[in-house]
PDB file of C-alpha atoms and ligand atoms in Angstrom:
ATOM      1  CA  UNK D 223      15.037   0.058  10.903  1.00 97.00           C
ATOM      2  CA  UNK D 224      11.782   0.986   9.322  1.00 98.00           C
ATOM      3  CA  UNK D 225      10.012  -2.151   8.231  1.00 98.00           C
ATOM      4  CA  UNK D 226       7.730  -2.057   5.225  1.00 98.00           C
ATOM      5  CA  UNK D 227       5.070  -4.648   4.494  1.00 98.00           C
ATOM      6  CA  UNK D 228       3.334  -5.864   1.161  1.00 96.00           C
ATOM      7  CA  UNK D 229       2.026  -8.870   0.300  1.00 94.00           C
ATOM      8  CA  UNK D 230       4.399  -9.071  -3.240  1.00 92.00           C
ATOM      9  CA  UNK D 231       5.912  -6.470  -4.952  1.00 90.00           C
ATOM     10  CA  UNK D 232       2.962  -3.280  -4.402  1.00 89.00           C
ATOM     11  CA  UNK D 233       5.093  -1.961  -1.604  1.00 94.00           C
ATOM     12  CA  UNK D 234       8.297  -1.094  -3.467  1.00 94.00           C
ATOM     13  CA  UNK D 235       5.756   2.090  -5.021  1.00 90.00           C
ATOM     14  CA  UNK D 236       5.546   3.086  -1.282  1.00 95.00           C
ATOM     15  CA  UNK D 237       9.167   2.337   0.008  1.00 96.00           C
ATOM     16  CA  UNK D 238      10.699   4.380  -3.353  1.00 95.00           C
ATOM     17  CA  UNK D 239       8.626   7.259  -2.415  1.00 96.00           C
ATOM     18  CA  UNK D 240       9.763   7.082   1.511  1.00 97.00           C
ATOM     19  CA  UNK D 241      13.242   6.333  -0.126  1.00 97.00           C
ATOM     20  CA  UNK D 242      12.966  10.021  -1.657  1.00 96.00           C
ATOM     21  CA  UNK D 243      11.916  11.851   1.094  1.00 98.00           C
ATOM     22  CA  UNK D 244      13.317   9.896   4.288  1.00 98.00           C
ATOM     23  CA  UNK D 245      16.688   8.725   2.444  1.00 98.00           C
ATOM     24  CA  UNK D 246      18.574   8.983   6.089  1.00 98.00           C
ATOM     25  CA  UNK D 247      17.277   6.052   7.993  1.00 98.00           C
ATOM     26  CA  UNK D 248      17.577   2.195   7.144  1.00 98.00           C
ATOM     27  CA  UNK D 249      14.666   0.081   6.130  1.00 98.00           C
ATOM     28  CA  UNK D 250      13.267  -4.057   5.680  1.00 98.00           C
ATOM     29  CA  UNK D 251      11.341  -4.203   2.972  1.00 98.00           C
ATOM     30  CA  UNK D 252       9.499  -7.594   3.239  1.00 98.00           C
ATOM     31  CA  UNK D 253       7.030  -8.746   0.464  1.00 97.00           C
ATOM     32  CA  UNK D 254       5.032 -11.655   0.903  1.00 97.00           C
ATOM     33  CA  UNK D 255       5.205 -13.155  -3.142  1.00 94.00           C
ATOM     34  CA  UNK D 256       4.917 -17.123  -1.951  1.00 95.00           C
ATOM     35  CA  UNK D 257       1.021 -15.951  -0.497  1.00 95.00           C
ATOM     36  CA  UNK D 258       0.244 -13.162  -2.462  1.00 92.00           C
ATOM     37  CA  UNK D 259      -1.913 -11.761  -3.800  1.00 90.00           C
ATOM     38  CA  UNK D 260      -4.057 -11.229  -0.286  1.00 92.00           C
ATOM     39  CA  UNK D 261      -6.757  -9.270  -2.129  1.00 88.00           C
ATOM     40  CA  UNK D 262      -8.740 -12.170  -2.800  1.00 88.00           C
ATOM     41  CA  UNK D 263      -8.753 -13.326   0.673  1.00 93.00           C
ATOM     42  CA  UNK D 264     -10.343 -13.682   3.415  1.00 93.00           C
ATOM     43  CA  UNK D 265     -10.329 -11.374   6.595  1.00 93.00           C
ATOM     44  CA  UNK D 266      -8.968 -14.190   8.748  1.00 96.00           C
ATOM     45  CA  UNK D 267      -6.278 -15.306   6.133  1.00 97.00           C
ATOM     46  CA  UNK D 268      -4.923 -11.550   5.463  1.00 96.00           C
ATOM     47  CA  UNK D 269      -4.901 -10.927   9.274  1.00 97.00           C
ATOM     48  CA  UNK D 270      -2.948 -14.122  10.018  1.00 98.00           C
ATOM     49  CA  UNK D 271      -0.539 -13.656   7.261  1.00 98.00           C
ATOM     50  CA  UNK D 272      -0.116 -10.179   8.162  1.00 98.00           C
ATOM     51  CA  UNK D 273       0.209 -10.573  12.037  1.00 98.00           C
ATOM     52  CA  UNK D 274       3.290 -13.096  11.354  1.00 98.00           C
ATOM     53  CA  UNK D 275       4.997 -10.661   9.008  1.00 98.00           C
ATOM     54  CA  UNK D 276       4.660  -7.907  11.679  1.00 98.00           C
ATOM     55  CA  UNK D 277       6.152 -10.579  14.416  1.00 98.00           C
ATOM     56  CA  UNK D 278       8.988 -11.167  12.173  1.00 98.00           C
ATOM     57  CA  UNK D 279       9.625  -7.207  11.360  1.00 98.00           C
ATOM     58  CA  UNK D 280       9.770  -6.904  14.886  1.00 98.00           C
ATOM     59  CA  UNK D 281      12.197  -9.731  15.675  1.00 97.00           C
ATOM     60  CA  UNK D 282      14.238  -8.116  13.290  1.00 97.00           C
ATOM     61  CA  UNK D 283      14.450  -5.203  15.849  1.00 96.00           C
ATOM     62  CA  UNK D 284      11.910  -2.970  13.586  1.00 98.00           C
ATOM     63  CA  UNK D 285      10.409  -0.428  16.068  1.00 98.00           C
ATOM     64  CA  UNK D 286       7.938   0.863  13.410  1.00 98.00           C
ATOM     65  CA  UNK D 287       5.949  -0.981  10.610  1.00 98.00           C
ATOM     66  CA  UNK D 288       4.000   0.400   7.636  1.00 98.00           C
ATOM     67  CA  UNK D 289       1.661  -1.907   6.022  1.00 98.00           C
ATOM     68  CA  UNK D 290       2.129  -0.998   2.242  1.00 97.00           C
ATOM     69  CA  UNK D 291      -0.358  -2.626   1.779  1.00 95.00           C
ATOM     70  CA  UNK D 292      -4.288  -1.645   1.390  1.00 94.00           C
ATOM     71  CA  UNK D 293      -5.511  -5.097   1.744  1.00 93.00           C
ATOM     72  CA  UNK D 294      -3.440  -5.559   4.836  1.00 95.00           C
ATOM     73  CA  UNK D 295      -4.366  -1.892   5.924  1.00 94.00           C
ATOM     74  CA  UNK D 296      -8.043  -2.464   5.559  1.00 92.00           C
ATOM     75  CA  UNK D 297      -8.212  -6.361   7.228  1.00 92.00           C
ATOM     76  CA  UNK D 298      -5.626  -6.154   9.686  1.00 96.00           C
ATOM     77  CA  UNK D 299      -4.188  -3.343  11.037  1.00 96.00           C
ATOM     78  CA  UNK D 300      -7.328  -2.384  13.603  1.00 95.00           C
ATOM     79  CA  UNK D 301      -6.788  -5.217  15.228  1.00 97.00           C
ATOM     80  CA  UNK D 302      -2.684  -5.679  15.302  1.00 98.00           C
ATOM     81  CA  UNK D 303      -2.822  -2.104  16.184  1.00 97.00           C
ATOM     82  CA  UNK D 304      -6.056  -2.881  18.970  1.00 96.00           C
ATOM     83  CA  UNK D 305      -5.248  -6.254  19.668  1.00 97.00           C
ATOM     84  CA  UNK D 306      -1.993  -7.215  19.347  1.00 97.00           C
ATOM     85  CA  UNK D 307       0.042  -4.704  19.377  1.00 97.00           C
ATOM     86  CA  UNK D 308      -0.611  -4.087  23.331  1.00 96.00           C
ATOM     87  CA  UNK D 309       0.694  -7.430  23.884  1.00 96.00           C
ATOM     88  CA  UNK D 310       3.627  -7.903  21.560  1.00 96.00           C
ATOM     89  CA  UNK D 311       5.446  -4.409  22.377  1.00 96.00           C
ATOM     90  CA  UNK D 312       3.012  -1.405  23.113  1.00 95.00           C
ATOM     91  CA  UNK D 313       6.530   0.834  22.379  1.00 96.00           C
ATOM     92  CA  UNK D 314       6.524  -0.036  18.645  1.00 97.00           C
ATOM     93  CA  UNK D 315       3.902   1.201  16.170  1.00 98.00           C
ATOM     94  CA  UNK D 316       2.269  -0.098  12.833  1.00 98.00           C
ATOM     95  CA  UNK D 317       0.605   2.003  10.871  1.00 98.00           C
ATOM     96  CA  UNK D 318      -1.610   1.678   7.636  1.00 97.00           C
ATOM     97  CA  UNK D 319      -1.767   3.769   3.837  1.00 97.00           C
ATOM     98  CA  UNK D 320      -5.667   4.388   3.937  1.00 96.00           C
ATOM     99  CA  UNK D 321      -5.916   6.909   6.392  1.00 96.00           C
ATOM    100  CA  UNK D 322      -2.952   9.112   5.087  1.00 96.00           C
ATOM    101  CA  UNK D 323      -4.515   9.004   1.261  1.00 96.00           C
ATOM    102  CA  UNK D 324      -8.033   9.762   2.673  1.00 97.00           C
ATOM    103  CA  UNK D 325      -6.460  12.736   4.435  1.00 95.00           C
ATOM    104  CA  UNK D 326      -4.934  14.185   1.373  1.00 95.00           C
ATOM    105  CA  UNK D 327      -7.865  13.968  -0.952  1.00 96.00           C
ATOM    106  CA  UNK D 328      -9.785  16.366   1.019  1.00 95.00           C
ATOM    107  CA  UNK D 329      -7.572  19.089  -0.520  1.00 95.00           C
ATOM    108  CA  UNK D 330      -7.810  17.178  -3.925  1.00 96.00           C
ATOM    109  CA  UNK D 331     -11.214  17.086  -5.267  1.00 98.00           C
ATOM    110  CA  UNK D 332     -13.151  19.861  -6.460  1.00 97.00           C
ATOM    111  CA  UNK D 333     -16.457  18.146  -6.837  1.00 98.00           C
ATOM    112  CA  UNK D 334     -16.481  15.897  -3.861  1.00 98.00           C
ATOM    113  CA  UNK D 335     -16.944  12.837  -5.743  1.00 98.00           C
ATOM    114  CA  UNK D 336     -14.000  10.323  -5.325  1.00 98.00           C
ATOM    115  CA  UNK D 337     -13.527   6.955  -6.930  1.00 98.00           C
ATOM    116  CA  UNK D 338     -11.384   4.572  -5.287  1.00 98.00           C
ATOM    117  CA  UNK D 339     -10.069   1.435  -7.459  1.00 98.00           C
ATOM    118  CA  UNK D 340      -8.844  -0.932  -5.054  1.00 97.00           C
ATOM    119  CA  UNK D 341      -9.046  -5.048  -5.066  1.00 93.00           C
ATOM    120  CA  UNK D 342     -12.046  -6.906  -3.761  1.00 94.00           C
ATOM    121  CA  UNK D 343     -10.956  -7.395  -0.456  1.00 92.00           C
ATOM    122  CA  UNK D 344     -10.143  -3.556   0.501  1.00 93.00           C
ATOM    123  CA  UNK D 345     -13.974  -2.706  -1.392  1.00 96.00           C
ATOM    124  CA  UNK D 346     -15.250  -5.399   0.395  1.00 94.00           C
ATOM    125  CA  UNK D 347     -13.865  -3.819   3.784  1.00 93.00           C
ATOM    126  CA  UNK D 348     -15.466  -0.277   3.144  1.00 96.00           C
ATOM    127  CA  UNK D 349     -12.615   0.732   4.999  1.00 95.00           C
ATOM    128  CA  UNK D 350     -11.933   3.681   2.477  1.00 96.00           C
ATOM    129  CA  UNK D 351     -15.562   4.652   2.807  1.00 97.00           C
ATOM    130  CA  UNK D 352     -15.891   4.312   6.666  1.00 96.00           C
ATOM    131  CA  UNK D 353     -12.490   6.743   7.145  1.00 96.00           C
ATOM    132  CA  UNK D 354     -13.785   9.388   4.419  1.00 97.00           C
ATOM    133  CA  UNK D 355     -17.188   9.314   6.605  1.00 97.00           C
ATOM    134  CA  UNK D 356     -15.002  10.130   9.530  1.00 97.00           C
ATOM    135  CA  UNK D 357     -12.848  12.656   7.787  1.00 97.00           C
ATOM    136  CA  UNK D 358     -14.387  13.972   5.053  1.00 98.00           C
ATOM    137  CA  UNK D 359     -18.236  13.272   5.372  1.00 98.00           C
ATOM    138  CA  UNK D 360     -19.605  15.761   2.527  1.00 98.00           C
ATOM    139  CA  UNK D 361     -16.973  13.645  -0.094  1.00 98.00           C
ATOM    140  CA  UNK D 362     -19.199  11.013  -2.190  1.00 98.00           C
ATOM    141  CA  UNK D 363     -16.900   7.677  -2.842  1.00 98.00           C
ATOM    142  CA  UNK D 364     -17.586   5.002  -5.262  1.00 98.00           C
ATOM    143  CA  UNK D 365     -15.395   2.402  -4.999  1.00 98.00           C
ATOM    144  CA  UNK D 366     -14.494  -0.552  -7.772  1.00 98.00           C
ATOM    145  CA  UNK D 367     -13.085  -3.706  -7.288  1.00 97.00           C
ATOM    146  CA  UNK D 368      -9.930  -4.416  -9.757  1.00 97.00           C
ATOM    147  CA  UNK D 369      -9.515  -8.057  -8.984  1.00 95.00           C
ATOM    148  CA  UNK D 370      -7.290  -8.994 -11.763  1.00 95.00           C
ATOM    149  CA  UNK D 371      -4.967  -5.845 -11.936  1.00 95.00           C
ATOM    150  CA  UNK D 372      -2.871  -7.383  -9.367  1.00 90.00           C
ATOM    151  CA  UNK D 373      -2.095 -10.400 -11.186  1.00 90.00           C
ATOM    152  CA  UNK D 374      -1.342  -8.023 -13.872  1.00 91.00           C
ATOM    153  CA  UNK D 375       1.845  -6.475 -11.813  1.00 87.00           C
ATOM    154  CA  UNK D 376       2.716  -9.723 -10.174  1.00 80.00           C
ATOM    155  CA  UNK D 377       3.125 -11.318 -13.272  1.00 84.00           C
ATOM    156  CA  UNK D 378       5.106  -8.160 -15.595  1.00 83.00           C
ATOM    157  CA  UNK D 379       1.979  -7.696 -17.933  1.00 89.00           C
ATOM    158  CA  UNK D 380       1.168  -4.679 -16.427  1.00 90.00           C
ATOM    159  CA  UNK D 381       2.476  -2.878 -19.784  1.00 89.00           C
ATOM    160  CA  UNK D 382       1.096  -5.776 -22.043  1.00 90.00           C
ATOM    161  CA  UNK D 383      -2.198  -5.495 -23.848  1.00 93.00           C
ATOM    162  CA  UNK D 384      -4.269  -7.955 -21.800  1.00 92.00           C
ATOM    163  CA  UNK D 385      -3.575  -4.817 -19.080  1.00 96.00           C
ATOM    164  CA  UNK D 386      -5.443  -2.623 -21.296  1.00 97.00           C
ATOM    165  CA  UNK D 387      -8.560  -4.085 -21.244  1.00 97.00           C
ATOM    166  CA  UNK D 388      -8.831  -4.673 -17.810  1.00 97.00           C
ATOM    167  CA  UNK D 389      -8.183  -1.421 -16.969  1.00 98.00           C
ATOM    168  CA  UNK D 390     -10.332   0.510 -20.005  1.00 98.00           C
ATOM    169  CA  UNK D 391     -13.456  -1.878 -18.239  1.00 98.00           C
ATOM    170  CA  UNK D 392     -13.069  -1.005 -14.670  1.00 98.00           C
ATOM    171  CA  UNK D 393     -12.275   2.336 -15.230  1.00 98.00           C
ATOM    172  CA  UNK D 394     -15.193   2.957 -17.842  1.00 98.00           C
ATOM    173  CA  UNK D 395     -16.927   0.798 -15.051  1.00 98.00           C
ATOM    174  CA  UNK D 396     -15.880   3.355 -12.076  1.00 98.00           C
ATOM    175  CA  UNK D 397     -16.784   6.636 -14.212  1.00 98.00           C
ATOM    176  CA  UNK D 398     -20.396   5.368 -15.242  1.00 98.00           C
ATOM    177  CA  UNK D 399     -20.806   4.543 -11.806  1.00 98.00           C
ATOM    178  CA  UNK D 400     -20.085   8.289 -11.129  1.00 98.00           C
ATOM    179  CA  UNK D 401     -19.645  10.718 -13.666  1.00 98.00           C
ATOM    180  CA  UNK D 402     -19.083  13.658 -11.339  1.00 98.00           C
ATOM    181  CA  UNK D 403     -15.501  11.677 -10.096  1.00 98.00           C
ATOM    182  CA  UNK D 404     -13.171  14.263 -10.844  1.00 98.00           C
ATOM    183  CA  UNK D 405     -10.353  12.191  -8.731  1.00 98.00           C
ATOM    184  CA  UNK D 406      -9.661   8.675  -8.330  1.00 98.00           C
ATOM    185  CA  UNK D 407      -7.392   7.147  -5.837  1.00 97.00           C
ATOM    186  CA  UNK D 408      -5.184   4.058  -6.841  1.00 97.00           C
ATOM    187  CA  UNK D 409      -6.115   2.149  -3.850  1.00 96.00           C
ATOM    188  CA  UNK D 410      -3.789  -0.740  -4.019  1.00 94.00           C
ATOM    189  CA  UNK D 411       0.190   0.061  -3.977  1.00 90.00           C
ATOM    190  CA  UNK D 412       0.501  -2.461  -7.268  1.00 90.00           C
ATOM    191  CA  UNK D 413      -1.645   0.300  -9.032  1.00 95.00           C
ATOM    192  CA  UNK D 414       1.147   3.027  -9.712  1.00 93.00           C
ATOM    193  CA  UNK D 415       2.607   0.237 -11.920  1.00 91.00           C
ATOM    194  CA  UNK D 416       0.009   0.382 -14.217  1.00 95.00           C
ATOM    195  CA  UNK D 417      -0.626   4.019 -13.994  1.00 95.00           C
ATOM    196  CA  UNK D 418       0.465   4.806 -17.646  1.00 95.00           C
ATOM    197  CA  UNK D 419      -2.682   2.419 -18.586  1.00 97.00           C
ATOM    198  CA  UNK D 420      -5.422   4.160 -16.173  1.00 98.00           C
ATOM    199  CA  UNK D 421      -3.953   7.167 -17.341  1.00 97.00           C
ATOM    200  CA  UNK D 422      -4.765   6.698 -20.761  1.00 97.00           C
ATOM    201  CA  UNK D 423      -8.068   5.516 -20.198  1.00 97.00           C
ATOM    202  CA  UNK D 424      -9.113   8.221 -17.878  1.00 98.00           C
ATOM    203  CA  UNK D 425     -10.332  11.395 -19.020  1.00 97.00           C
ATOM    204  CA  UNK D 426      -8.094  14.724 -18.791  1.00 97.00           C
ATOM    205  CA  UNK D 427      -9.382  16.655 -16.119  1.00 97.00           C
ATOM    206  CA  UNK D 428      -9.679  13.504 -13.596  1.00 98.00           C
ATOM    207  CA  UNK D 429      -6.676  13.401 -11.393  1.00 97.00           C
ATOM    208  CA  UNK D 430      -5.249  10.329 -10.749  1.00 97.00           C
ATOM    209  CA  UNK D 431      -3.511   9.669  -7.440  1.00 95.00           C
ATOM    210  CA  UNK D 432      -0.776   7.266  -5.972  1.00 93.00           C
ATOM    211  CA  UNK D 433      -0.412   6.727  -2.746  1.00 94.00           C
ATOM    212  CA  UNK D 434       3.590   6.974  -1.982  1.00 95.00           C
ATOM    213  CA  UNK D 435       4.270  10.547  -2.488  1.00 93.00           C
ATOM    214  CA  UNK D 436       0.946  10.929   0.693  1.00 96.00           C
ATOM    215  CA  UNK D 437       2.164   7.836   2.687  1.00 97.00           C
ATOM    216  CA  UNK D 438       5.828   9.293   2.431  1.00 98.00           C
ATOM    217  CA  UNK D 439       5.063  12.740   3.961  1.00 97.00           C
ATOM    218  CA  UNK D 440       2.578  11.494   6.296  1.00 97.00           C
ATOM    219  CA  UNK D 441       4.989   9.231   7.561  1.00 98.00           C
ATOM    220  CA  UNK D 442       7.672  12.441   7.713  1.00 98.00           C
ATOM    221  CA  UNK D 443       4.879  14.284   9.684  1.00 98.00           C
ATOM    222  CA  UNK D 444       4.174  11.429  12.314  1.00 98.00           C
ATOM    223  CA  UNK D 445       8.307  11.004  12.880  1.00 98.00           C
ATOM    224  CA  UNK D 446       8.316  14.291  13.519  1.00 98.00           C
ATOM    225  CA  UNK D 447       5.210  14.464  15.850  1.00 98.00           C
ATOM    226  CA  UNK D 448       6.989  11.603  17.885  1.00 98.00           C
ATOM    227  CA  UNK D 449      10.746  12.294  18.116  1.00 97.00           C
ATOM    228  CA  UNK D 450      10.981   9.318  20.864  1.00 97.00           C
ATOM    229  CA  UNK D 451      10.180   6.818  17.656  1.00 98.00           C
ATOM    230  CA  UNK D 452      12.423   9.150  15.553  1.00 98.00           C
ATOM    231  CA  UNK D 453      15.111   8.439  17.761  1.00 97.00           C
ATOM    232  CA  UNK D 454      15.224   4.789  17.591  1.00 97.00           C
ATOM    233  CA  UNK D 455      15.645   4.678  14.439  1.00 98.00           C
ATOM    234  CA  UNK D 456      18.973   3.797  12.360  1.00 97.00           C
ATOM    235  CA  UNK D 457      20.298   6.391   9.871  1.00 97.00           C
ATOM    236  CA  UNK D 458      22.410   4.237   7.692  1.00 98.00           C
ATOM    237  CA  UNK D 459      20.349   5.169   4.334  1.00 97.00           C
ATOM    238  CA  UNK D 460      20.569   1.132   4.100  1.00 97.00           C
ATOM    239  CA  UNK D 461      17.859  -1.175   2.305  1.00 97.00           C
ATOM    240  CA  UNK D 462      17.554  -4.868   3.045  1.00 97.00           C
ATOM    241  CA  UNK D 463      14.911  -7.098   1.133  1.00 98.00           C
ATOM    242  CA  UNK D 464      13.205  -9.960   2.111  1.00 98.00           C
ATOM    243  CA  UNK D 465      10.411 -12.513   0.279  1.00 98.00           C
ATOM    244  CA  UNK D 466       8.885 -15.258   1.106  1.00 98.00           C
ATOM    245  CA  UNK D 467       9.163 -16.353  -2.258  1.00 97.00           C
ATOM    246  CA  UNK D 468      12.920 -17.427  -4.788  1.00 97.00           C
ATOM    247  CA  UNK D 469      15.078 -14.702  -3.467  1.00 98.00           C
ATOM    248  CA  UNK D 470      16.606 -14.386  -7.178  1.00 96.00           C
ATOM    249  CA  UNK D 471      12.811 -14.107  -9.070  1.00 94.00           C
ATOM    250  CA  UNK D 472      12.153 -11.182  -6.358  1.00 95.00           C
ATOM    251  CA  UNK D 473      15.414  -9.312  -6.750  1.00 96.00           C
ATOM    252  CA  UNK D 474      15.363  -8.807 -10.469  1.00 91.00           C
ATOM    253  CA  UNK D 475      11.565  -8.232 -10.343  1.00 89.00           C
ATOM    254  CA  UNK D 476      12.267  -5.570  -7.642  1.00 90.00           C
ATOM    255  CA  UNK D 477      15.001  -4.170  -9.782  1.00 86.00           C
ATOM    256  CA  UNK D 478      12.469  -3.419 -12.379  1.00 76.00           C
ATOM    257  CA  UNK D 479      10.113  -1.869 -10.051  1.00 79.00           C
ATOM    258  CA  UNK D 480      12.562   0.304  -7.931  1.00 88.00           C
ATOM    259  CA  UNK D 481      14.980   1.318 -10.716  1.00 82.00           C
ATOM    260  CA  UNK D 482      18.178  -0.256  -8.748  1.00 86.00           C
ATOM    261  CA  UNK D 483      19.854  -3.459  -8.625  1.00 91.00           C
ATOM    262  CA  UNK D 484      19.123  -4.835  -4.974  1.00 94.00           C
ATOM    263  CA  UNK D 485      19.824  -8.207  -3.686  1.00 96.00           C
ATOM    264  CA  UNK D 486      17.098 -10.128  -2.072  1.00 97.00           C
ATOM    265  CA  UNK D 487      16.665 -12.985   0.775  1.00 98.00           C
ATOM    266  CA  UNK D 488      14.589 -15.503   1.240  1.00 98.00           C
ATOM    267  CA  UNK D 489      12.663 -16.157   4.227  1.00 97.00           C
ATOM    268  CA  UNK D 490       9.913 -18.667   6.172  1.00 96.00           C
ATOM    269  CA  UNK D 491       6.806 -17.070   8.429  1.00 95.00           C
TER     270      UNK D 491
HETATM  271  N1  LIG G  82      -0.708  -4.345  -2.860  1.00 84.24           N
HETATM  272  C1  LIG G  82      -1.787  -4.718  -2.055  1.00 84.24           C
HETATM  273  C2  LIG G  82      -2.764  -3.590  -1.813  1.00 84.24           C
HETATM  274  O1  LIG G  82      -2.339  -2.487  -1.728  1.00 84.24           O
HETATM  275  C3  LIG G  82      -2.538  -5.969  -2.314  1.00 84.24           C
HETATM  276  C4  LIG G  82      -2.312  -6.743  -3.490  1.00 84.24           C
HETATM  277  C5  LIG G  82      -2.756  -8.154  -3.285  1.00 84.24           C
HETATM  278  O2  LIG G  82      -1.972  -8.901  -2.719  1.00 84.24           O
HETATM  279  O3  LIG G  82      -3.903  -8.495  -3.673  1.00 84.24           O
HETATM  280  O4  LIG G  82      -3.940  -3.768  -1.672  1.00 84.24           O
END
């Protein structure tokens, strides 16, 4: 099985879009709701956290984990991937979100200035900046820190009206930070929920993107780049869901967010 990482409920953007293009093989979607949200903390906390939901995946018999997760992406996955990973099982593989949305973007923007709303702990990181630098050096990124759209999503108010002003602020933040952004990237996978919000407070010709759709066929690429990994994997078009938090609060949460009923277990790290 594929697992698939967030700290809450972010993730489900990512495994829907996988869902759509990779329906054959089986995934764990595990969501971290009892400790999230992660964006608020610190390197050591996110890594730890992160490290033991990887260990679990694994012990579940996952061969390959994707951290749906920017905050997890930016403070953790070097090392798992460095550190870890060598130890644990150097067969398996866990890979992040940043790099594949920094890849696409490159073919996005037409005036090389990219904003990237993210929460405080990826902005913090610089990790978007650091792999545009190594990718695409002559692209200008301004990032903004969206601390309290996440408790938006995790607690359904992400269509409510306290939703709008947080997101008319940080964007009207973002694009007088930069007006020559002609593309930002939702840099958190809890974003897409709210992209009917930063959609209508973003001007017309700046193109908004979500990272599932670029995670999805990156993911798709790599599989087949590396048809040893593609082999191990189930094809059984199966789901399972697991939280650290009430299995029931998660499901019908999830339901919302995915568009089907699933059924959801609880679990300890
Ligand atoms: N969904 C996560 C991200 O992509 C983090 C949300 C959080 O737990 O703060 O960054």
């Amino acid at each position: 099985m594929i697992g698939i990482f967030d700290s809450g409920y972010g993730g489900l953007t990512v495994l829907r879009s996988i869902r759509e293009l990779l329906p054959q093989y089986d995934y764990i979607y595990l969501g971290d709701n009892a400790r999230a949200p992660y964006g608020t903390r610190s390197f050591d906390r996110v890594y730890e956290f992160t490290l033991q939901a990887v260990r679990h995946l694994f012990d579940m018999g996952c061969p390959l984990i994707i951290l749906a997760c920017n905050t997890a992406s930016a403070k953790a996955l070097r090392t798992i991937q460095q550190h870890d990973l060598p130890s644990i099982d150097p067969s398996r593989r866990v890979l992040g979100v940043i790099r594949p949305t920094v890849e696409a973007v490159g073919d996005l923007t037409q005036t090389r200035h990219v904003g990237i709303v993210a929460t405080t702990g990826t902005t913090n990181s610089r990790t978007y900046e650091l792999e545009m630098a190594k990718m695409h050096p002559d692209i200008v990124v301004t990032s903004q820190a969206c601390p309290m759209w996440v408790p938006l999503v995790e607690n359904y108010e992400f269509d409510g009206p306290g939703a709008d002003y947080f997101v008319r602020r940080d964007i009207e933040t973002l694009l007088t930070r930069d007006p020559a952004i002609d593309t930002i990237i939702l840099g958190c996978t809890h974003f897409p929920l709210l992209y009917n919000k930063v959609h209508a407070y973003t001007p017309a010709h700046v193109k908004l993107i979500s990272q599932g759709e670029y995670v999805a066929r990156s993911l798709a690429d790599y599989l087949r780049r590396h048809s040893d990994m593609e082999q191990r994997l189930t094809r059984g078009s199966m789901a399972r869901f697991l939280t650290t938090d009430d299995a029931q609060t998660f499901a019908s949460a999830a339901t919302v967010f995915l568009g089907q009923e699933i059924v959801a277990e609880q679990i300890c790290l």
